Amino acid sequence: MKKVVLAYSGGLDTSCAVRWIRDTYGAKVICFSAFIGEVSDRKLLAKKARSAGASKIYIEDLKTEFVRDFVTPALWAHAKYEGKYLLATALGRPLIAKHLVQIAAKEKADYVAHGCTGKGNDQVRIELGVRSLNPKLKIIAPLREWGFGSREEEIDYAHQYGILISATKKSPYSIDKNIWGAAIEAGILEDPWKEPPADAYFMTRSLDRVSAKPFYVVIGFKAGIPASFNGKAMAFVPLIEKLNELGGRYGIGRVDHIENRLVGIKSRELYEAPAATILHLAHSELESFVLDREFIHYKKVLSEKYSELVYFGLWFTPLREALDQFFAAQQKRVTGTIRIKLDRGTATVVGRKSPYSMYSERLATYSKGDEFDRNAAEGFMKIWGLPYEGKSKK
Ligand code: ARG
């Protein structure tokens, strides 16, 4: 009998997919669920999978691996697609691909399957990931193949086959979330002129509900890794959770983005990423303090490319790996503390400190004790401007 390992979320689509794959391919379906955000009810998830006809379910808490192997390099790369999107969803997909491949090997399955739609980026990320790791695996994408025309038809199908689906009212949006942030689309958001309704956001408060009193946070980094919160040592994962909660209360990290999808369309997506926003800010500010000008400026060019690779599903590629090494090369110096003020929807850096600081008050000062050699400036300019002397029209 064929065996299929399905990336299973417990939602309506993947629940119907279990049964649909079983019947259409005459296959045993093994479900795999990864927790990379909230940890949901394992028992309920397993019960749902069984009701849909799964023969086995793997449920794995992969938050630590996600943060270590995907979030950390993206933070070091300052990865932001089109300057706005911190890539939470995009970073989760290669992790899922990797585990699908591992479980398929363990189960001696020839197939993997996923519940991504046929017009999104996620199908690309998962399928390219799977194929770079094991090109022999065959991939099934039920949402591209089956004939359901609407959510209602899927619900009828679920009822018909006794598939357990959540009783909770379905959100009017399509949401994907993990510890690095949330993506919200569809419904009324498809009208690019309409302001997102208050209920579209769920990680961050709107400005009319945030405290008027600013809050200061001090984040400590050790060799590029966030390691403390207000002077107290904290591991990276709980620190992200803490900052999501705190930043959310101050309305930090909302983005309204018309993005260019890989599949050629523009789409409107809202993002919420309180912790990621604060940590990106803190990390790049610390780099500004401890790294030299040339490295920092050149890095920006590579960051742009890196973000595209992640967004475009090219995680498992030599270029992404090489770029990771480039960004990692200087992280030892990225040690120090950054003081940030959270104030009504914005996070602003207000202080920095580091044993690797390249900032010299003696050189920067306009007051007494200035050690900058002003006389050297004259000769420097003479030579720097030499190629251009008299070359421009008045
Ligand atoms: N547009 C984002 C990306 O391509 C998120 C995709 C999933 N979004 C969603 N709301 N389900 O990474």
Coordinates of C-alpha atoms and ligand atoms in Angstrom, one line a residue:
M1 CA 0.0 0.0 0.0
K2 CA 1.2 3.5 -0.8
K3 CA 2.2 5.7 2.1
V4 CA 1.8 9.5 2.1
V5 CA 3.1 11.8 4.8
L6 CA 0.9 14.9 4.9
A7 CA 1.7 18.2 6.6
Y8 CA -1.3 18.5 8.7
S9 CA -2.6 21.6 10.6
G10 CA -5.9 20.3 11.9
G11 CA -7.8 22.9 9.8
L12 CA -10.6 22.1 7.4
D13 CA -8.4 21.9 4.3
T14 CA -5.9 19.4 5.6
S15 CA -8.6 17.4 7.5
C16 CA -10.5 16.9 4.2
A17 CA -7.1 16.2 2.5
V18 CA -6.5 13.2 4.7
R19 CA -9.6 11.4 3.6
W20 CA -9.3 12.6 0.0
I21 CA -5.8 11.3 -0.4
R22 CA -6.8 8.0 1.2
D23 CA -9.6 7.5 -1.2
T24 CA -8.1 9.0 -4.3
Y25 CA -4.7 7.4 -4.1
G26 CA -5.7 4.3 -2.1
A27 CA -3.0 5.3 0.3
K28 CA -2.2 5.2 4.0
V29 CA -2.0 8.8 5.3
I30 CA 0.5 9.7 8.0
C31 CA 0.0 13.1 9.4
F32 CA 2.7 15.4 10.6
S33 CA 2.0 18.5 12.6
A34 CA 4.7 21.0 13.6
F35 CA 4.3 23.4 16.5
I36 CA 6.3 26.5 15.7
G37 CA 4.0 29.0 17.4
E38 CA 1.4 28.2 20.0
V39 CA 1.3 24.7 21.2
S40 CA -2.2 23.4 20.6
D41 CA -4.0 20.5 22.1
R42 CA -2.2 17.3 21.0
K43 CA -5.0 15.0 21.9
L44 CA -7.6 16.9 20.0
L45 CA -5.3 17.2 17.0
A46 CA -4.7 13.4 17.0
K47 CA -8.4 12.8 17.4
K48 CA -9.2 15.0 14.4
A49 CA -6.5 13.3 12.3
R50 CA -7.9 9.9 13.2
S51 CA -11.5 10.9 12.4
A52 CA -10.3 11.9 9.0
G53 CA -8.7 8.5 8.5
A54 CA -5.1 9.1 9.3
S55 CA -3.2 5.9 10.1
K56 CA -0.6 7.7 12.3
I57 CA 0.2 11.2 13.5
Y58 CA 3.5 12.8 14.4
I59 CA 3.2 15.9 16.5
E60 CA 6.4 17.7 17.1
D61 CA 7.2 20.9 19.0
L62 CA 9.8 22.4 16.7
K63 CA 9.9 26.0 18.1
T64 CA 13.5 25.7 19.3
E65 CA 14.7 24.3 16.0
F66 CA 12.8 26.9 14.1
V67 CA 14.3 29.7 16.0
R68 CA 17.8 28.3 16.0
D69 CA 18.0 27.2 12.3
F70 CA 15.7 29.6 10.5
V71 CA 14.8 32.6 12.6
T72 CA 18.4 33.2 13.8
P73 CA 20.0 33.3 10.3
A74 CA 17.1 35.5 9.1
L75 CA 17.7 37.9 11.9
W76 CA 21.4 38.0 11.2
A77 CA 20.6 38.7 7.6
H78 CA 18.1 41.5 8.5
A79 CA 15.8 39.7 6.1
K80 CA 12.7 41.7 5.2
Y81 CA 10.9 41.0 1.9
E82 CA 10.3 44.2 -0.1
G83 CA 11.5 46.1 3.0
K84 CA 8.4 45.2 5.0
Y85 CA 7.7 41.5 5.6
L86 CA 9.8 39.8 8.2
L87 CA 9.1 36.4 6.6
A88 CA 7.6 34.4 9.4
T89 CA 5.5 32.2 7.2
A90 CA 8.3 31.9 4.5
L91 CA 10.8 30.7 7.2
G92 CA 8.5 28.1 8.5
R93 CA 8.1 26.2 5.2
P94 CA 11.6 24.9 4.7
L95 CA 11.4 23.5 8.2
I96 CA 8.2 21.7 7.4
A97 CA 9.7 20.4 4.2
K98 CA 12.7 19.1 6.0
H99 CA 10.6 17.2 8.5
L100 CA 8.3 15.8 5.8
V101 CA 11.3 14.3 4.1
Q102 CA 12.7 12.9 7.4
I103 CA 9.4 11.3 8.3
A104 CA 8.9 9.9 4.8
A105 CA 12.4 8.3 5.1
K106 CA 11.5 6.8 8.5
E107 CA 8.1 5.5 7.3
K108 CA 9.5 4.4 3.9
A109 CA 6.8 6.5 2.3
D110 CA 7.1 7.4 -1.4
Y111 CA 4.8 10.4 -1.2
V112 CA 4.5 13.6 0.8
A113 CA 1.5 16.0 0.7
H114 CA 0.6 19.5 1.8
G115 CA -2.4 21.7 2.0
C116 CA -1.1 24.8 0.3
T117 CA -3.3 26.6 -2.3
G118 CA -2.4 26.6 -6.0
K119 CA -1.7 30.3 -6.2
G120 CA 0.4 31.0 -3.2
N121 CA 4.1 31.0 -2.4
D122 CA 3.9 28.3 0.2
Q123 CA 3.5 25.4 -2.3
V124 CA 6.7 26.6 -3.9
R125 CA 8.6 26.7 -0.6
I126 CA 7.5 23.3 0.5
E127 CA 7.8 21.5 -2.9
L128 CA 11.2 23.0 -3.7
G129 CA 12.4 22.2 -0.2
V130 CA 11.2 18.6 -0.5
R131 CA 12.8 18.2 -3.9
S132 CA 16.2 19.6 -3.0
L133 CA 16.3 17.2 0.0
N134 CA 14.9 14.1 -1.8
P135 CA 14.0 14.4 -5.5
K136 CA 12.6 10.8 -5.4
L137 CA 9.6 11.7 -3.3
K138 CA 6.4 12.3 -5.2
I139 CA 4.3 15.3 -4.1
I140 CA 0.6 15.5 -3.7
A141 CA -1.1 18.9 -3.5
P142 CA -4.8 18.1 -2.9
L143 CA -5.9 21.7 -3.1
R144 CA -4.6 21.9 -6.6
E145 CA -6.3 18.7 -7.6
W146 CA -9.6 18.2 -5.9
G147 CA -12.8 19.7 -7.1
F148 CA -14.1 21.5 -4.1
G149 CA -15.4 24.9 -5.2
S150 CA -16.0 26.4 -1.8
R151 CA -15.6 26.1 1.9
E152 CA -19.2 24.9 2.3
E153 CA -18.5 22.0 -0.1
E154 CA -15.6 21.0 2.1
I155 CA -17.7 21.2 5.2
D156 CA -20.4 19.0 3.6
Y157 CA -17.6 16.5 2.7
A158 CA -16.3 16.5 6.2
H159 CA -19.8 15.9 7.6
Q160 CA -20.4 13.1 5.1
Y161 CA -17.3 11.2 6.2
G162 CA -17.5 12.0 9.9
I163 CA -14.4 14.1 9.9
L164 CA -14.1 16.1 13.0
I165 CA -13.8 19.8 12.3
S166 CA -13.6 22.7 14.8
A167 CA -16.9 24.1 16.0
T168 CA -15.4 27.6 16.4
K169 CA -16.6 30.2 13.9
K170 CA -14.2 30.5 11.1
S171 CA -12.3 33.8 10.9
P172 CA -13.2 35.9 7.9
Y173 CA -9.5 35.9 7.1
S174 CA -6.9 33.4 6.1
I175 CA -4.3 33.4 8.9
D176 CA -0.9 31.8 9.2
K177 CA 1.0 32.4 12.3
N178 CA 4.1 31.2 14.2
I179 CA 6.4 32.6 16.9
W180 CA 8.0 35.0 14.4
G181 CA 4.8 36.6 13.3
A182 CA 1.4 36.4 11.7
A183 CA 0.1 36.8 8.2
I184 CA -3.5 37.8 7.6
E185 CA -5.2 37.9 4.2
A186 CA -8.5 37.5 2.3
G187 CA -12.0 38.6 3.0
I188 CA -12.5 42.3 3.0
L189 CA -8.7 42.8 2.9
E190 CA -8.8 42.0 -0.8
D191 CA -10.0 45.5 -1.4
P192 CA -6.7 47.4 -1.3
W193 CA -8.5 50.7 -0.6
K194 CA -10.3 49.5 2.6
E195 CA -8.6 50.1 5.9
P196 CA -8.2 46.8 7.8
P197 CA -11.0 46.4 10.3
A198 CA -10.0 46.3 14.0
D199 CA -10.7 42.5 14.2
A200 CA -8.1 41.7 11.5
Y201 CA -5.3 42.1 13.9
F202 CA -4.9 39.7 16.8
M203 CA -1.3 40.0 18.1
T204 CA -1.2 43.8 18.4
R205 CA -3.4 46.4 20.0
S206 CA -4.7 49.3 18.0
L207 CA -3.3 52.7 19.0
D208 CA -6.5 53.7 20.7
R209 CA -6.1 50.9 23.1
V210 CA -2.4 51.2 24.0
S211 CA -1.0 52.8 27.1
A212 CA 0.0 56.4 26.7
K213 CA 3.0 55.8 28.9
P214 CA 6.1 54.6 27.1
F215 CA 7.9 51.5 28.2
Y216 CA 11.6 50.9 28.1
V217 CA 13.2 47.5 27.3
V218 CA 16.8 46.6 27.4
I219 CA 17.8 43.7 25.2
G220 CA 21.2 42.0 25.6
F221 CA 22.9 40.2 22.7
K222 CA 25.7 37.6 22.9
A223 CA 27.4 36.9 19.7
G224 CA 24.4 37.9 17.7
I225 CA 21.9 36.0 19.7
P226 CA 19.3 37.8 21.9
A227 CA 20.2 36.7 25.4
S228 CA 18.6 38.9 28.0
F229 CA 15.6 41.0 28.8
N230 CA 16.0 44.0 31.1
G231 CA 19.2 42.6 32.6
K232 CA 17.8 39.1 33.2
A233 CA 19.2 36.2 31.1
M234 CA 16.6 34.7 28.9
A235 CA 16.8 32.1 26.1
F236 CA 15.9 33.2 22.6
V237 CA 12.5 31.4 22.4
P238 CA 11.0 32.7 25.7
L239 CA 12.4 36.2 24.8
I240 CA 10.5 36.2 21.5
E241 CA 7.3 35.1 23.4
K242 CA 7.8 37.9 25.9
L243 CA 8.4 40.5 23.3
N244 CA 5.4 39.4 21.2
E245 CA 3.2 39.9 24.3
L246 CA 4.8 43.2 25.3
G247 CA 5.2 44.6 21.8
G248 CA 1.7 43.6 21.1
R249 CA 0.4 45.6 24.0
Y250 CA 2.2 48.7 22.6
G251 CA 0.8 48.1 19.1
I252 CA 4.3 47.4 17.6
G253 CA 4.9 45.6 14.3
R254 CA 1.9 46.0 12.1
V255 CA 2.4 46.0 8.4
D256 CA -0.1 46.5 5.5
H257 CA 1.7 45.2 2.4
I258 CA 0.8 44.9 -1.3
E259 CA 3.4 42.3 -2.1
N260 CA 4.7 40.7 -5.2
R261 CA 4.1 37.0 -5.0
L262 CA 6.4 34.6 -6.8
V263 CA 3.5 33.3 -8.8
G264 CA 3.2 36.6 -10.5
I265 CA 0.3 38.3 -8.7
K266 CA 0.2 41.2 -6.3
S267 CA -1.6 40.4 -3.1
R268 CA -2.5 42.4 0.0
E269 CA -1.3 40.9 3.2
L270 CA -1.3 42.2 6.8
Y271 CA 1.5 41.2 9.0
E272 CA 2.0 41.4 12.8
A273 CA 5.4 40.7 14.2
P274 CA 6.0 42.6 17.5
A275 CA 9.0 40.6 18.7
A276 CA 10.6 40.3 15.2
T277 CA 10.2 44.0 14.7
I278 CA 11.8 44.9 18.0
L279 CA 14.6 42.3 17.6
H280 CA 15.4 43.4 14.0
L281 CA 15.7 47.0 15.2
A282 CA 17.8 46.1 18.2
H283 CA 20.1 43.8 16.2
S284 CA 20.7 46.2 13.3
E285 CA 21.3 49.0 15.7
L286 CA 23.9 47.0 17.6
E287 CA 25.6 46.1 14.3
S288 CA 25.7 49.8 13.4
F289 CA 27.6 50.3 16.6
V290 CA 30.1 47.5 16.4
L291 CA 30.7 46.8 12.7
D292 CA 32.6 48.9 10.2
R293 CA 31.0 51.1 7.5
E294 CA 32.0 48.9 4.5
F295 CA 30.6 45.7 6.0
I296 CA 27.4 47.4 7.0
H297 CA 26.8 49.0 3.6
Y298 CA 27.7 45.9 1.6
K299 CA 25.5 43.8 3.8
K300 CA 22.4 45.7 2.8
V301 CA 22.8 44.6 -0.8
L302 CA 23.1 41.0 0.3
S303 CA 20.1 41.3 2.8
E304 CA 17.9 42.2 -0.1
K305 CA 18.9 39.2 -2.1
Y306 CA 18.7 36.9 1.0
S307 CA 15.1 38.0 1.6
E308 CA 14.2 37.2 -1.9
L309 CA 15.7 33.7 -1.7
V310 CA 13.7 33.0 1.5
Y311 CA 10.5 34.4 0.0
F312 CA 11.0 32.6 -3.3
G313 CA 11.4 29.2 -1.8
L314 CA 15.1 29.0 -2.4
W315 CA 16.1 28.1 1.2
F316 CA 18.0 24.9 0.3
T317 CA 20.4 26.5 -2.1
P318 CA 24.2 27.1 -2.1
L319 CA 23.6 30.9 -2.3
R320 CA 21.5 31.0 0.8
E321 CA 24.0 28.9 2.7
A322 CA 26.9 31.1 1.5
L323 CA 25.1 34.2 2.5
D324 CA 24.5 32.8 5.9
Q325 CA 28.2 32.4 6.3
F326 CA 28.8 35.9 5.3
F327 CA 26.3 37.3 7.9
A328 CA 27.5 34.9 10.6
A329 CA 31.1 35.9 10.1
Q330 CA 30.8 39.1 12.1
Q331 CA 28.3 38.0 14.8
K332 CA 30.9 37.4 17.5
R333 CA 31.2 41.2 17.7
V334 CA 27.4 41.6 18.0
T335 CA 27.5 41.5 21.7
G336 CA 26.1 44.3 23.9
T337 CA 22.9 45.9 25.0
I338 CA 20.3 48.0 23.2
R339 CA 17.8 50.2 25.0
I340 CA 14.5 50.6 23.2
K341 CA 11.5 52.7 23.9
L342 CA 8.1 51.3 23.1
D343 CA 5.6 54.1 22.6
R344 CA 2.2 54.0 20.9
G345 CA 2.9 51.7 18.0
T346 CA 6.6 52.5 17.5
A347 CA 9.8 51.0 18.9
T348 CA 12.8 53.4 18.9
V349 CA 16.3 52.8 19.9
V350 CA 17.4 55.2 22.6
G351 CA 20.7 53.7 23.9
R352 CA 23.4 51.3 23.1
K353 CA 26.4 49.7 24.8
S354 CA 29.0 47.2 23.8
P355 CA 32.5 45.9 24.6
Y356 CA 33.1 45.9 20.8
S357 CA 31.9 49.4 20.2
M358 CA 33.6 51.2 17.3
Y359 CA 32.1 54.5 18.4
S360 CA 34.7 56.8 19.9
E361 CA 33.5 59.8 21.9
R362 CA 37.0 61.3 21.7
L363 CA 36.8 61.3 17.9
A364 CA 33.1 62.3 17.6
T365 CA 32.9 65.1 20.2
Y366 CA 32.4 68.7 19.3
S367 CA 33.4 69.6 22.8
K368 CA 36.6 69.6 24.8
G369 CA 38.9 66.6 24.5
D370 CA 38.4 66.3 20.7
E371 CA 41.2 64.1 19.2
F372 CA 40.1 64.2 15.6
D373 CA 42.9 65.5 13.4
R374 CA 41.2 68.3 11.5
N375 CA 44.4 69.1 9.6
A376 CA 44.4 65.7 8.0
A377 CA 40.9 66.4 6.6
E378 CA 42.3 69.0 4.2
G379 CA 44.6 66.6 2.4
F380 CA 42.0 63.9 2.5
M381 CA 39.5 66.0 0.6
K382 CA 42.1 67.1 -2.0
I383 CA 42.8 63.6 -3.0
W384 CA 39.2 62.2 -2.6
G385 CA 37.9 64.9 -4.9
L386 CA 40.8 64.9 -7.4
P387 CA 39.1 62.8 -10.1
Y388 CA 36.2 65.2 -10.3
E389 CA 37.9 68.6 -10.2
G390 CA 36.3 70.9 -12.8
K391 CA 34.4 68.0 -14.3
S392 CA 30.9 69.2 -13.7
K393 CA 29.0 72.0 -15.5
K394 CA 28.0 74.9 -13.4
Ligands
ARG1 N1 2.2 36.2 1.9 C1 2.9 35.5 2.9 C2 4.0 34.7 2.3 O1 4.0 34.4 1.1 C3 2.1 34.7 3.8 C4 1.4 33.5 3.2 C5 0.3 32.8 4.1 N2 -0.7 33.8 4.4 C6 -1.9 33.6 5.0 N3 -2.5 34.6 5.4 N4 -2.4 32.4 5.1 O2 5.0 34.3 3.0

